[in-house]
mmCIF file of C-alpha atoms in Angstrom:
data_model
loop_
_atom_site.group_PDB
_atom_site.id
_atom_site.type_symbol
_atom_site.label_atom_id
_atom_site.label_comp_id
_atom_site.label_asym_id
_atom_site.label_seq_id
_atom_site.Cartn_x
_atom_site.Cartn_y
_atom_site.Cartn_z
ATOM 1 C CA MET A 77 -3.121 -42.943 -21.683
ATOM 2 C CA SER A 78 -5.658 -45.240 -23.214
ATOM 3 C CA ARG A 79 -8.027 -44.592 -26.072
ATOM 4 C CA THR A 80 -10.666 -43.507 -23.647
ATOM 5 C CA TYR A 81 -8.359 -40.645 -22.471
ATOM 6 C CA ARG A 82 -8.072 -42.041 -18.930
ATOM 7 C CA HIS A 83 -4.769 -42.202 -17.118
ATOM 8 C CA ASN A 84 -3.328 -45.682 -16.550
ATOM 9 C CA ASP A 85 -0.913 -44.422 -13.928
ATOM 10 C CA LYS A 86 -2.406 -44.695 -10.415
ATOM 11 C CA GLU A 87 -0.057 -42.110 -8.964
ATOM 12 C CA LYS A 88 -1.098 -39.638 -11.613
ATOM 13 C CA ARG A 89 -4.770 -40.229 -10.797
ATOM 14 C CA LYS A 90 -4.173 -39.666 -7.074
ATOM 15 C CA ALA A 91 -2.496 -36.356 -7.832
ATOM 16 C CA ASP A 92 -5.528 -35.240 -9.816
ATOM 17 C CA TYR A 93 -7.876 -35.691 -6.887
ATOM 18 C CA ARG A 94 -8.279 -33.419 -3.896
ATOM 19 C CA LYS A 95 -9.242 -34.623 -0.451
ATOM 20 C CA GLY A 96 -12.908 -34.419 -1.293
ATOM 21 C CA GLY A 97 -12.527 -37.083 -3.968
ATOM 22 C CA ARG A 98 -13.415 -34.859 -6.862
ATOM 23 C CA PRO A 99 -10.924 -34.413 -9.697
ATOM 24 C CA ARG A 100 -9.038 -31.147 -9.953
ATOM 25 C CA LYS A 101 -10.112 -29.100 -12.926
ATOM 26 C CA ASP A 102 -8.190 -26.396 -14.722
ATOM 27 C CA ARG A 103 -9.706 -22.986 -14.214
ATOM 28 C CA ASN A 104 -9.477 -20.052 -16.584
ATOM 29 C CA ILE A 105 -9.485 -16.778 -14.725
ATOM 30 C CA SER A 106 -10.434 -13.630 -16.550
ATOM 31 C CA VAL A 107 -10.196 -10.103 -15.200
ATOM 32 C CA ARG A 108 -12.232 -7.165 -16.423
ATOM 33 C CA GLY A 109 -11.603 -3.609 -15.568
ATOM 34 C CA ILE A 110 -14.427 -1.526 -14.147
ATOM 35 C CA ARG A 111 -14.321 2.212 -14.449
ATOM 36 C CA ARG A 112 -15.058 3.781 -11.102
ATOM 37 C CA ASP A 113 -15.404 7.267 -9.758
ATOM 38 C CA THR A 114 -12.252 9.168 -8.859
ATOM 39 C CA PRO A 115 -11.023 8.341 -5.349
ATOM 40 C CA ASP A 116 -11.525 10.736 -2.450
ATOM 41 C CA LEU A 117 -8.040 12.184 -2.254
ATOM 42 C CA GLN A 118 -8.665 14.067 0.969
ATOM 43 C CA ARG A 119 -9.744 10.878 2.724
ATOM 44 C CA LEU A 120 -6.799 8.950 1.330
ATOM 45 C CA SER A 121 -4.336 11.640 2.389
ATOM 46 C CA ARG A 122 -5.724 11.710 5.936
ATOM 47 C CA ALA A 123 -5.310 7.898 6.127
ATOM 48 C CA VAL A 124 -1.715 8.081 4.872
ATOM 49 C CA ILE A 125 -0.888 10.817 7.367
ATOM 50 C CA ALA A 126 -2.453 8.823 10.189
ATOM 51 C CA LEU A 127 -0.345 5.781 9.220
ATOM 52 C CA ALA A 128 2.810 7.802 9.094
ATOM 53 C CA LEU A 129 2.138 9.346 12.496
ATOM 54 C CA ALA A 130 1.451 5.895 14.054
ATOM 55 C CA GLU A 131 4.641 4.543 12.598
ATOM 56 C CA ALA A 132 6.657 7.531 13.876
ATOM 57 C CA GLU A 133 5.184 7.079 17.363
ATOM 58 C CA ARG A 134 6.007 3.372 17.292
ATOM 59 C CA GLU A 135 9.613 4.044 16.236
ATOM 60 C CA ALA A 136 9.947 6.743 18.980
ATOM 61 C CA ALA A 137 8.674 4.326 21.568
ATOM 62 C CA ASN A 138 11.145 1.671 20.419
ATOM 63 C CA ASP A 139 14.004 4.193 20.521
ATOM 64 C CA ASP A 140 12.976 5.262 24.017
ATOM 65 C CA SER A 141 12.796 1.686 25.299
ATOM 66 C CA ARG A 142 16.213 0.848 23.738
ATOM 67 C CA ALA A 143 17.742 3.961 25.359
ATOM 68 C CA LYS A 144 16.242 3.018 28.712
ATOM 69 C CA GLU A 145 17.628 -0.508 28.433
ATOM 70 C CA LEU A 146 21.090 0.871 27.698
ATOM 71 C CA ARG A 147 20.921 3.210 30.678
ATOM 72 C CA ASP A 148 19.785 0.399 33.003
ATOM 73 C CA ASP A 149 22.748 -1.819 32.003
#
């Protein structure tokens, strides 16, 4: 590195640039918590039940198709 704080290594400079030709910059990401109202537990529970039922139906359909394949062979 020179006294002007520029890289002398061409490969290093290429790695610092994205396709758009602008140099890549370091980004500091900060996360702040936001207090929200309590979630609607009834709505969440209905969604979880619906997912469980859909998964059970899918598994039952797979089991039926596997059993049918075994009977056909």
